[in-house]
PDB file of C-alpha atoms in Angstrom:
ATOM      1  CA  MET F   1       0.000   0.000   0.000  1.00 82.00           C
ATOM      2  CA  LEU F   2       1.342   3.407  -0.997  1.00 90.00           C
ATOM      3  CA  GLN F   3       2.244   5.620   1.968  1.00 95.00           C
ATOM      4  CA  ILE F   4       1.867   9.384   1.502  1.00 96.00           C
ATOM      5  CA  GLU F   5       3.084  12.099   3.875  1.00 97.00           C
ATOM      6  CA  ILE F   6       2.523  15.843   3.595  1.00 97.00           C
ATOM      7  CA  ASP F   7       5.352  17.836   5.141  1.00 96.00           C
ATOM      8  CA  SER F   8       3.936  19.622   8.193  1.00 93.00           C
ATOM      9  CA  GLY F   9       6.566  22.365   7.846  1.00 92.00           C
ATOM     10  CA  SER F  10       5.581  23.297   4.279  1.00 93.00           C
ATOM     11  CA  GLY F  11       2.946  25.812   3.270  1.00 91.00           C
ATOM     12  CA  PHE F  12       2.333  29.502   3.733  1.00 90.00           C
ATOM     13  CA  CYS F  13       4.647  31.478   5.975  1.00 88.00           C
ATOM     14  CA  PHE F  14       3.190  33.921   8.509  1.00 88.00           C
ATOM     15  CA  GLY F  15       3.430  36.921   6.158  1.00 90.00           C
ATOM     16  CA  VAL F  16       1.588  35.238   3.285  1.00 92.00           C
ATOM     17  CA  THR F  17      -1.081  33.806   5.623  1.00 93.00           C
ATOM     18  CA  THR F  18      -1.761  37.283   7.027  1.00 94.00           C
ATOM     19  CA  ALA F  19      -1.975  38.884   3.573  1.00 95.00           C
ATOM     20  CA  ILE F  20      -4.475  36.295   2.343  1.00 96.00           C
ATOM     21  CA  GLN F  21      -6.559  36.610   5.519  1.00 95.00           C
ATOM     22  CA  LYS F  22      -6.739  40.388   5.065  1.00 96.00           C
ATOM     23  CA  ALA F  23      -7.844  39.946   1.454  1.00 96.00           C
ATOM     24  CA  GLU F  24     -10.502  37.406   2.402  1.00 96.00           C
ATOM     25  CA  GLU F  25     -11.835  39.658   5.187  1.00 95.00           C
ATOM     26  CA  GLU F  26     -12.190  42.641   2.850  1.00 94.00           C
ATOM     27  CA  LEU F  27     -13.802  40.585   0.100  1.00 96.00           C
ATOM     28  CA  ALA F  28     -16.218  39.000   2.587  1.00 95.00           C
ATOM     29  CA  LYS F  29     -17.503  42.496   3.394  1.00 93.00           C
ATOM     30  CA  GLY F  30     -18.372  42.956  -0.254  1.00 92.00           C
ATOM     31  CA  ASN F  31     -15.700  45.608  -0.758  1.00 88.00           C
ATOM     32  CA  LYS F  32     -14.046  46.049  -4.136  1.00 94.00           C
ATOM     33  CA  LEU F  33     -10.392  45.239  -3.535  1.00 97.00           C
ATOM     34  CA  TYR F  34      -7.325  45.545  -5.726  1.00 98.00           C
ATOM     35  CA  CYS F  35      -3.989  43.843  -5.020  1.00 97.00           C
ATOM     36  CA  LEU F  36      -0.726  45.345  -6.257  1.00 97.00           C
ATOM     37  CA  GLY F  37       1.014  42.365  -7.848  1.00 95.00           C
ATOM     38  CA  ASP F  38       0.230  38.680  -7.310  1.00 94.00           C
ATOM     39  CA  ILE F  39      -0.681  38.254  -3.642  1.00 94.00           C
ATOM     40  CA  VAL F  40       1.400  35.051  -3.630  1.00 90.00           C
ATOM     41  CA  HIS F  41       3.583  33.334  -6.236  1.00 86.00           C
ATOM     42  CA  ASN F  42       1.100  30.533  -6.747  1.00 89.00           C
ATOM     43  CA  GLY F  43      -1.216  30.653  -9.732  1.00 88.00           C
ATOM     44  CA  MET F  44      -3.919  28.410  -8.278  1.00 90.00           C
ATOM     45  CA  GLU F  45      -4.216  30.396  -5.047  1.00 93.00           C
ATOM     46  CA  CYS F  46      -4.314  33.649  -7.043  1.00 93.00           C
ATOM     47  CA  GLU F  47      -7.111  32.170  -9.169  1.00 94.00           C
ATOM     48  CA  ARG F  48      -9.062  31.152  -6.040  1.00 95.00           C
ATOM     49  CA  LEU F  49      -8.916  34.713  -4.726  1.00 96.00           C
ATOM     50  CA  ARG F  50      -9.733  36.151  -8.159  1.00 96.00           C
ATOM     51  CA  GLU F  51     -12.931  34.114  -8.141  1.00 96.00           C
ATOM     52  CA  MET F  52     -13.724  35.691  -4.756  1.00 96.00           C
ATOM     53  CA  GLY F  53     -13.359  39.130  -6.364  1.00 97.00           C
ATOM     54  CA  LEU F  54      -9.713  40.132  -5.852  1.00 97.00           C
ATOM     55  CA  ILE F  55      -8.436  42.234  -8.763  1.00 97.00           C
ATOM     56  CA  THR F  56      -4.681  42.040  -9.371  1.00 97.00           C
ATOM     57  CA  ILE F  57      -3.077  45.156 -10.846  1.00 97.00           C
ATOM     58  CA  ASN F  58       0.460  46.310 -11.692  1.00 96.00           C
ATOM     59  CA  HIS F  59       2.281  49.560 -10.952  1.00 95.00           C
ATOM     60  CA  GLU F  60       1.156  51.177 -14.212  1.00 95.00           C
ATOM     61  CA  GLU F  61      -2.478  50.421 -13.407  1.00 97.00           C
ATOM     62  CA  ILE F  62      -2.361  51.702  -9.821  1.00 97.00           C
ATOM     63  CA  ALA F  63      -1.097  55.042 -11.157  1.00 96.00           C
ATOM     64  CA  GLN F  64      -4.433  55.413 -13.010  1.00 95.00           C
ATOM     65  CA  LEU F  65      -6.506  54.408  -9.981  1.00 96.00           C
ATOM     66  CA  HIS F  66      -8.370  56.890  -7.766  1.00 97.00           C
ATOM     67  CA  ASP F  67     -10.631  56.577  -4.706  1.00 96.00           C
ATOM     68  CA  ALA F  68     -10.066  52.825  -4.352  1.00 96.00           C
ATOM     69  CA  ARG F  69      -8.855  50.224  -1.851  1.00 96.00           C
ATOM     70  CA  VAL F  70      -5.554  48.493  -2.611  1.00 98.00           C
ATOM     71  CA  LEU F  71      -3.905  45.668  -0.700  1.00 97.00           C
ATOM     72  CA  LEU F  72      -0.115  45.638  -0.496  1.00 97.00           C
ATOM     73  CA  ARG F  73       1.142  42.055  -0.299  1.00 95.00           C
ATOM     74  CA  ALA F  74       3.686  40.634   2.153  1.00 94.00           C
ATOM     75  CA  HIS F  75       6.705  41.599  -0.002  1.00 94.00           C
ATOM     76  CA  GLY F  76       6.302  45.300   0.782  1.00 95.00           C
ATOM     77  CA  GLU F  77       6.537  48.407  -1.396  1.00 96.00           C
ATOM     78  CA  PRO F  78       8.890  51.395  -1.763  1.00 96.00           C
ATOM     79  CA  PRO F  79       7.898  54.830  -0.340  1.00 96.00           C
ATOM     80  CA  GLU F  80       6.817  56.023  -3.798  1.00 96.00           C
ATOM     81  CA  THR F  81       3.833  53.646  -3.751  1.00 97.00           C
ATOM     82  CA  TYR F  82       2.529  55.155  -0.494  1.00 97.00           C
ATOM     83  CA  GLU F  83       3.009  58.660  -1.873  1.00 97.00           C
ATOM     84  CA  LEU F  84       1.086  57.747  -5.031  1.00 97.00           C
ATOM     85  CA  ALA F  85      -1.744  56.314  -2.907  1.00 97.00           C
ATOM     86  CA  ARG F  86      -1.924  59.561  -0.908  1.00 97.00           C
ATOM     87  CA  ARG F  87      -2.136  61.676  -4.072  1.00 97.00           C
ATOM     88  CA  ASN F  88      -4.810  59.455  -5.667  1.00 97.00           C
ATOM     89  CA  ASN F  89      -6.889  59.051  -2.514  1.00 97.00           C
ATOM     90  CA  ILE F  90      -6.236  55.295  -2.450  1.00 97.00           C
ATOM     91  CA  GLU F  91      -6.869  53.498   0.834  1.00 97.00           C
ATOM     92  CA  ILE F  92      -3.990  51.119   1.528  1.00 97.00           C
ATOM     93  CA  ILE F  93      -4.653  47.744   3.161  1.00 96.00           C
ATOM     94  CA  ASP F  94      -1.078  47.115   4.247  1.00 97.00           C
ATOM     95  CA  ALA F  95      -0.208  43.417   4.468  1.00 96.00           C
ATOM     96  CA  THR F  96       3.557  43.933   4.387  1.00 96.00           C
ATOM     97  CA  CYS F  97       5.195  41.164   6.425  1.00 94.00           C
ATOM     98  CA  PRO F  98       6.347  42.541   9.824  1.00 93.00           C
ATOM     99  CA  VAL F  99       9.831  41.088   9.220  1.00 93.00           C
ATOM    100  CA  VAL F 100      10.073  42.910   5.877  1.00 95.00           C
ATOM    101  CA  LEU F 101       8.664  46.120   7.367  1.00 95.00           C
ATOM    102  CA  GLN F 102      11.282  46.114  10.126  1.00 95.00           C
ATOM    103  CA  LEU F 103      14.021  45.593   7.536  1.00 96.00           C
ATOM    104  CA  GLN F 104      12.742  48.515   5.444  1.00 97.00           C
ATOM    105  CA  LYS F 105      12.884  50.772   8.502  1.00 96.00           C
ATOM    106  CA  ARG F 106      16.449  49.708   9.356  1.00 95.00           C
ATOM    107  CA  ILE F 107      17.700  50.392   5.844  1.00 96.00           C
ATOM    108  CA  LYS F 108      15.935  53.766   5.680  1.00 95.00           C
ATOM    109  CA  LYS F 109      17.366  54.778   9.068  1.00 94.00           C
ATOM    110  CA  GLN F 110      20.882  53.870   7.932  1.00 93.00           C
ATOM    111  CA  TYR F 111      20.463  55.679   4.622  1.00 93.00           C
ATOM    112  CA  ASP F 112      19.101  58.815   6.293  1.00 91.00           C
ATOM    113  CA  ALA F 113      21.969  58.788   8.809  1.00 88.00           C
ATOM    114  CA  ASN F 114      24.503  58.557   5.984  1.00 83.00           C
ATOM    115  CA  SER F 115      22.787  61.344   4.037  1.00 78.00           C
ATOM    116  CA  GLU F 116      23.182  63.729   6.992  1.00 72.00           C
ATOM    117  CA  GLN F 117      26.966  63.399   6.738  1.00 69.00           C
ATOM    118  CA  PRO F 118      28.288  65.177   3.625  1.00 56.00           C
ATOM    119  CA  THR F 119      31.575  63.277   3.876  1.00 51.00           C
ATOM    120  CA  ALA F 120      29.881  59.879   4.183  1.00 62.00           C
ATOM    121  CA  ASN F 121      31.372  57.424   1.746  1.00 78.00           C
ATOM    122  CA  CYS F 122      29.385  54.288   2.487  1.00 89.00           C
ATOM    123  CA  GLN F 123      27.734  51.541   0.465  1.00 94.00           C
ATOM    124  CA  ILE F 124      24.409  50.062   1.510  1.00 96.00           C
ATOM    125  CA  VAL F 125      24.461  46.553   0.091  1.00 97.00           C
ATOM    126  CA  ILE F 126      21.472  44.221  -0.170  1.00 97.00           C
ATOM    127  CA  PHE F 127      21.964  40.505  -0.757  1.00 97.00           C
ATOM    128  CA  GLY F 128      18.858  39.678  -2.794  1.00 95.00           C
ATOM    129  CA  LYS F 129      17.318  38.916  -6.159  1.00 92.00           C
ATOM    130  CA  ARG F 130      17.283  41.886  -8.547  1.00 93.00           C
ATOM    131  CA  GLY F 131      13.777  42.881  -9.535  1.00 92.00           C
ATOM    132  CA  HIS F 132      12.146  40.837  -6.762  1.00 91.00           C
ATOM    133  CA  ALA F 133       9.219  42.698  -5.182  1.00 92.00           C
ATOM    134  CA  GLU F 134      10.753  42.680  -1.694  1.00 94.00           C
ATOM    135  CA  VAL F 135      14.125  43.888  -2.977  1.00 96.00           C
ATOM    136  CA  LEU F 136      12.505  46.734  -4.940  1.00 96.00           C
ATOM    137  CA  GLY F 137      10.845  47.846  -1.708  1.00 96.00           C
ATOM    138  CA  LEU F 138      14.167  47.719   0.155  1.00 97.00           C
ATOM    139  CA  VAL F 139      16.131  49.566  -2.533  1.00 97.00           C
ATOM    140  CA  GLY F 140      13.356  52.179  -2.558  1.00 96.00           C
ATOM    141  CA  GLN F 141      14.245  53.136   1.019  1.00 96.00           C
ATOM    142  CA  THR F 142      17.575  54.455  -0.330  1.00 95.00           C
ATOM    143  CA  HIS F 143      16.211  56.370  -3.371  1.00 93.00           C
ATOM    144  CA  SER F 144      17.631  53.501  -5.469  1.00 94.00           C
ATOM    145  CA  ASN F 145      21.187  54.077  -4.223  1.00 94.00           C
ATOM    146  CA  ALA F 146      21.613  50.650  -2.590  1.00 96.00           C
ATOM    147  CA  ILE F 147      23.786  48.048  -4.315  1.00 97.00           C
ATOM    148  CA  VAL F 148      22.137  44.665  -4.919  1.00 97.00           C
ATOM    149  CA  ILE F 149      24.210  41.496  -5.127  1.00 97.00           C
ATOM    150  CA  GLU F 150      22.427  38.289  -6.079  1.00 95.00           C
ATOM    151  CA  HIS F 151      25.194  35.748  -5.500  1.00 94.00           C
ATOM    152  CA  PHE F 152      28.439  35.294  -3.614  1.00 96.00           C
ATOM    153  CA  ASP F 153      30.371  35.653  -6.905  1.00 95.00           C
ATOM    154  CA  GLU F 154      29.333  39.323  -7.124  1.00 97.00           C
ATOM    155  CA  VAL F 155      30.699  40.427  -3.747  1.00 97.00           C
ATOM    156  CA  SER F 156      34.184  41.034  -5.209  1.00 95.00           C
ATOM    157  CA  GLN F 157      32.726  43.949  -7.217  1.00 94.00           C
ATOM    158  CA  LEU F 158      32.240  46.058  -4.062  1.00 96.00           C
ATOM    159  CA  ASP F 159      34.612  48.902  -3.214  1.00 95.00           C
ATOM    160  CA  PHE F 160      36.460  47.650  -0.134  1.00 96.00           C
ATOM    161  CA  SER F 161      38.051  51.045   0.503  1.00 94.00           C
ATOM    162  CA  ARG F 162      34.611  52.407   1.465  1.00 94.00           C
ATOM    163  CA  ASP F 163      32.281  51.621   4.372  1.00 94.00           C
ATOM    164  CA  ILE F 164      29.883  48.721   3.763  1.00 96.00           C
ATOM    165  CA  TYR F 165      26.549  48.117   5.485  1.00 96.00           C
ATOM    166  CA  LEU F 166      25.232  44.702   4.460  1.00 97.00           C
ATOM    167  CA  TYR F 167      21.590  43.571   4.660  1.00 97.00           C
ATOM    168  CA  SER F 168      19.752  40.596   3.187  1.00 96.00           C
ATOM    169  CA  GLN F 169      16.423  39.909   1.542  1.00 94.00           C
ATOM    170  CA  THR F 170      14.464  37.972   4.178  1.00 91.00           C
ATOM    171  CA  THR F 171      14.234  34.732   2.175  1.00 86.00           C
ATOM    172  CA  LYS F 172      17.848  34.329   1.022  1.00 87.00           C
ATOM    173  CA  SER F 173      20.224  31.495   1.945  1.00 83.00           C
ATOM    174  CA  LEU F 174      21.764  31.877   5.390  1.00 87.00           C
ATOM    175  CA  ASP F 175      24.896  29.926   4.371  1.00 88.00           C
ATOM    176  CA  GLU F 176      25.564  32.116   1.335  1.00 92.00           C
ATOM    177  CA  PHE F 177      24.999  35.261   3.409  1.00 95.00           C
ATOM    178  CA  HIS F 178      27.655  34.109   5.890  1.00 96.00           C
ATOM    179  CA  ARG F 179      30.076  33.409   3.016  1.00 97.00           C
ATOM    180  CA  ILE F 180      29.578  36.984   1.803  1.00 97.00           C
ATOM    181  CA  ILE F 181      30.219  38.337   5.310  1.00 97.00           C
ATOM    182  CA  GLU F 182      33.468  36.352   5.606  1.00 97.00           C
ATOM    183  CA  TYR F 183      34.699  37.562   2.209  1.00 97.00           C
ATOM    184  CA  ILE F 184      34.049  41.221   3.063  1.00 97.00           C
ATOM    185  CA  GLN F 185      35.733  40.828   6.460  1.00 97.00           C
ATOM    186  CA  GLN F 186      38.826  39.443   4.719  1.00 97.00           C
ATOM    187  CA  HIS F 187      38.999  42.201   2.089  1.00 97.00           C
ATOM    188  CA  ILE F 188      37.693  45.373   3.762  1.00 96.00           C
ATOM    189  CA  SER F 189      40.238  48.171   4.187  1.00 95.00           C
ATOM    190  CA  PRO F 190      41.458  48.785   7.771  1.00 95.00           C
ATOM    191  CA  ASP F 191      40.282  52.378   7.301  1.00 93.00           C
ATOM    192  CA  ALA F 192      36.722  51.380   6.332  1.00 94.00           C
ATOM    193  CA  THR F 193      33.792  50.235   8.485  1.00 93.00           C
ATOM    194  CA  PHE F 194      31.927  47.016   7.811  1.00 96.00           C
ATOM    195  CA  ARG F 195      28.675  46.090   9.506  1.00 96.00           C
ATOM    196  CA  SER F 196      26.359  43.222   8.631  1.00 96.00           C
ATOM    197  CA  PHE F 197      22.767  42.779   9.734  1.00 94.00           C
ATOM    198  CA  ASP F 198      21.293  39.295   9.695  1.00 90.00           C
ATOM    199  CA  THR F 199      17.807  40.062   8.416  1.00 88.00           C
ATOM    200  CA  ILE F 200      16.961  36.597   7.063  1.00 89.00           C
ATOM    201  CA  CYS F 201      13.606  35.283   8.277  1.00 87.00           C
ATOM    202  CA  ARG F 202      14.212  32.216  10.425  1.00 84.00           C
ATOM    203  CA  SER F 203      10.800  30.718   9.695  1.00 78.00           C
ATOM    204  CA  VAL F 204      11.957  30.505   6.061  1.00 78.00           C
ATOM    205  CA  ALA F 205      15.654  29.762   6.662  1.00 80.00           C
ATOM    206  CA  ASN F 206      14.840  26.864   8.989  1.00 84.00           C
ATOM    207  CA  ARG F 207      12.845  25.196   6.242  1.00 88.00           C
ATOM    208  CA  MET F 208      16.017  24.288   4.384  1.00 87.00           C
ATOM    209  CA  PRO F 209      17.375  21.704   6.893  1.00 89.00           C
ATOM    210  CA  ASN F 210      13.843  20.512   7.702  1.00 91.00           C
ATOM    211  CA  ILE F 211      12.833  19.934   4.093  1.00 94.00           C
ATOM    212  CA  SER F 212      16.176  18.273   3.392  1.00 93.00           C
ATOM    213  CA  GLN F 213      15.524  15.780   6.165  1.00 95.00           C
ATOM    214  CA  PHE F 214      11.959  15.222   4.930  1.00 97.00           C
ATOM    215  CA  ALA F 215      13.126  14.538   1.360  1.00 97.00           C
ATOM    216  CA  THR F 216      15.494  11.767   2.457  1.00 96.00           C
ATOM    217  CA  LYS F 217      12.643   9.811   4.095  1.00 96.00           C
ATOM    218  CA  HIS F 218      10.711   8.997   0.916  1.00 97.00           C
ATOM    219  CA  ASP F 219      11.160   7.137  -2.372  1.00 97.00           C
ATOM    220  CA  LEU F 220       9.484   9.937  -4.326  1.00 97.00           C
ATOM    221  CA  ILE F 221       9.149  13.654  -3.562  1.00 98.00           C
ATOM    222  CA  LEU F 222       6.490  15.863  -5.119  1.00 98.00           C
ATOM    223  CA  PHE F 223       7.455  19.501  -4.591  1.00 98.00           C
ATOM    224  CA  VAL F 224       4.304  21.563  -5.141  1.00 96.00           C
ATOM    225  CA  CYS F 225       5.085  25.142  -6.069  1.00 93.00           C
ATOM    226  CA  GLY F 226       4.358  27.977  -8.491  1.00 88.00           C
ATOM    227  CA  ARG F 227       7.231  28.265 -10.942  1.00 87.00           C
ATOM    228  CA  LYS F 228       7.587  32.011 -10.234  1.00 80.00           C
ATOM    229  CA  SER F 229       8.463  31.443  -6.565  1.00 82.00           C
ATOM    230  CA  SER F 230      12.100  32.314  -5.744  1.00 76.00           C
ATOM    231  CA  ASN F 231      11.816  30.639  -2.372  1.00 80.00           C
ATOM    232  CA  GLY F 232      10.325  27.566  -4.049  1.00 88.00           C
ATOM    233  CA  LYS F 233      13.256  27.186  -6.441  1.00 86.00           C
ATOM    234  CA  VAL F 234      15.729  27.163  -3.546  1.00 84.00           C
ATOM    235  CA  LEU F 235      13.765  24.594  -1.528  1.00 91.00           C
ATOM    236  CA  TYR F 236      13.065  22.422  -4.584  1.00 94.00           C
ATOM    237  CA  ASN F 237      16.761  22.308  -5.476  1.00 93.00           C
ATOM    238  CA  GLU F 238      17.567  21.257  -1.921  1.00 92.00           C
ATOM    239  CA  CYS F 239      15.061  18.379  -2.182  1.00 96.00           C
ATOM    240  CA  LEU F 240      16.537  17.402  -5.542  1.00 96.00           C
ATOM    241  CA  ARG F 241      20.063  17.467  -4.091  1.00 95.00           C
ATOM    242  CA  VAL F 242      19.270  14.921  -1.371  1.00 96.00           C
ATOM    243  CA  ASN F 243      16.681  12.955  -3.363  1.00 97.00           C
ATOM    244  CA  PRO F 244      17.149  12.829  -7.169  1.00 97.00           C
ATOM    245  CA  ASN F 245      13.631  11.359  -7.490  1.00 97.00           C
ATOM    246  CA  THR F 246      12.075  14.791  -6.859  1.00 97.00           C
ATOM    247  CA  HIS F 247       9.585  16.427  -9.228  1.00 98.00           C
ATOM    248  CA  LEU F 248       8.386  20.033  -9.206  1.00 97.00           C
ATOM    249  CA  ILE F 249       4.675  20.323  -9.987  1.00 96.00           C
ATOM    250  CA  GLU F 250       2.206  23.205  -9.846  1.00 94.00           C
ATOM    251  CA  GLY F 251      -0.809  20.982  -9.220  1.00 93.00           C
ATOM    252  CA  PRO F 252      -2.172  17.428  -9.216  1.00 95.00           C
ATOM    253  CA  GLU F 253      -2.771  17.383 -12.984  1.00 95.00           C
ATOM    254  CA  GLU F 254       1.007  17.334 -13.532  1.00 96.00           C
ATOM    255  CA  ILE F 255       1.553  14.066 -11.649  1.00 96.00           C
ATOM    256  CA  ALA F 256       2.692  11.331 -14.055  1.00 95.00           C
ATOM    257  CA  PRO F 257       1.436   7.837 -13.101  1.00 93.00           C
ATOM    258  CA  GLN F 258       4.740   6.226 -14.162  1.00 94.00           C
ATOM    259  CA  TRP F 259       6.495   8.091 -11.336  1.00 96.00           C
ATOM    260  CA  LEU F 260       4.796   5.670  -8.945  1.00 94.00           C
ATOM    261  CA  ASP F 261       6.312   2.507 -10.458  1.00 93.00           C
ATOM    262  CA  GLY F 262       8.088   0.600  -7.682  1.00 93.00           C
ATOM    263  CA  ILE F 263       7.415   3.399  -5.191  1.00 94.00           C
ATOM    264  CA  GLN F 264       6.322   2.660  -1.622  1.00 95.00           C
ATOM    265  CA  THR F 265       6.465   6.090   0.037  1.00 97.00           C
ATOM    266  CA  VAL F 266       5.719   9.573  -1.362  1.00 97.00           C
ATOM    267  CA  GLY F 267       6.519  12.853   0.363  1.00 97.00           C
ATOM    268  CA  ILE F 268       4.592  15.993  -0.615  1.00 98.00           C
ATOM    269  CA  CYS F 269       6.091  19.360   0.300  1.00 97.00           C
ATOM    270  CA  GLY F 270       6.163  22.924  -0.974  1.00 95.00           C
ATOM    271  CA  ALA F 271       7.266  26.527  -0.653  1.00 92.00           C
ATOM    272  CA  THR F 272       6.165  29.385   1.597  1.00 89.00           C
ATOM    273  CA  SER F 273       3.795  30.297  -1.241  1.00 88.00           C
ATOM    274  CA  THR F 274       2.192  26.845  -1.492  1.00 93.00           C
ATOM    275  CA  PRO F 275      -1.289  26.501   0.063  1.00 93.00           C
ATOM    276  CA  LYS F 276      -1.967  23.434   2.199  1.00 94.00           C
ATOM    277  CA  TRP F 277      -5.155  22.717   0.247  1.00 95.00           C
ATOM    278  CA  LEU F 278      -3.125  22.302  -2.944  1.00 95.00           C
ATOM    279  CA  MET F 279      -0.786  19.745  -1.343  1.00 97.00           C
ATOM    280  CA  GLU F 280      -3.869  17.900  -0.087  1.00 96.00           C
ATOM    281  CA  GLN F 281      -5.288  17.849  -3.640  1.00 96.00           C
ATOM    282  CA  CYS F 282      -2.056  16.238  -4.823  1.00 96.00           C
ATOM    283  CA  ARG F 283      -2.346  13.623  -2.071  1.00 97.00           C
ATOM    284  CA  ASP F 284      -5.937  12.867  -3.098  1.00 95.00           C
ATOM    285  CA  ALA F 285      -4.897  12.540  -6.748  1.00 95.00           C
ATOM    286  CA  LEU F 286      -2.238   9.994  -5.740  1.00 95.00           C
ATOM    287  CA  LEU F 287      -4.773   7.992  -3.740  1.00 92.00           C
ATOM    288  CA  GLU F 288      -7.078   7.863  -6.774  1.00 90.00           C
ATOM    289  CA  MET F 289      -4.222   6.563  -8.903  1.00 85.00           C
TER     290      MET F 289
END
């Protein structure tokens, strides 16, 4: 008999759960609600909320909007978005993750402190994915003056004769962040200041060792995730590293029956953007097979 286990540690993180709850509460009141960008990087969950009435818009569309209610998702937004909302009489339903919000404030405080010193010669560096919604919000706190590095290989491009203040996107790899810190410590000029701030969300970072352990327990791993999820790609690759019989799927319709040949145990897991109900649908599809 086929044994199936859904990873109890997978599914929405706190920030995503809160954003979706806020959307559902507003829609339940019958209010017309817009969301700036996909509320979560999962197409099926976005479709579920669209059917409830949530209207997803982009930054060009919000600029044309007036006298409306707009939800800001967990990733956060730069100051310009709030200013635009004020000018256009848009009511903001702010679902920015508290961890992200705190990070935005820290970066803004550092940037403002540097700006008050005419002789300041510092670099605010953000370890994160260029163009990612959260990173755009963080860079916006510095009037786009922050330097973004995506990978360890890019750290050598920094100017080590100048002060460096290093922050991280909340969902990046803790190990890679520490490698970057060590490299800067080894190369920074004795006359320059280096400070690093560990701003990686532990509820996300801790998923890496947990999901790795989960993936080793089963013959087959189904990693359920929207293909646009950055966090999902990292966790999927970790599953694949420890268990080569790992498949990334967006939903139950992508499960191939031949994957089950000779299989006794299946593990189902996902990203911080993967709803529990979707993993349960995949389990049910397996049971029907």
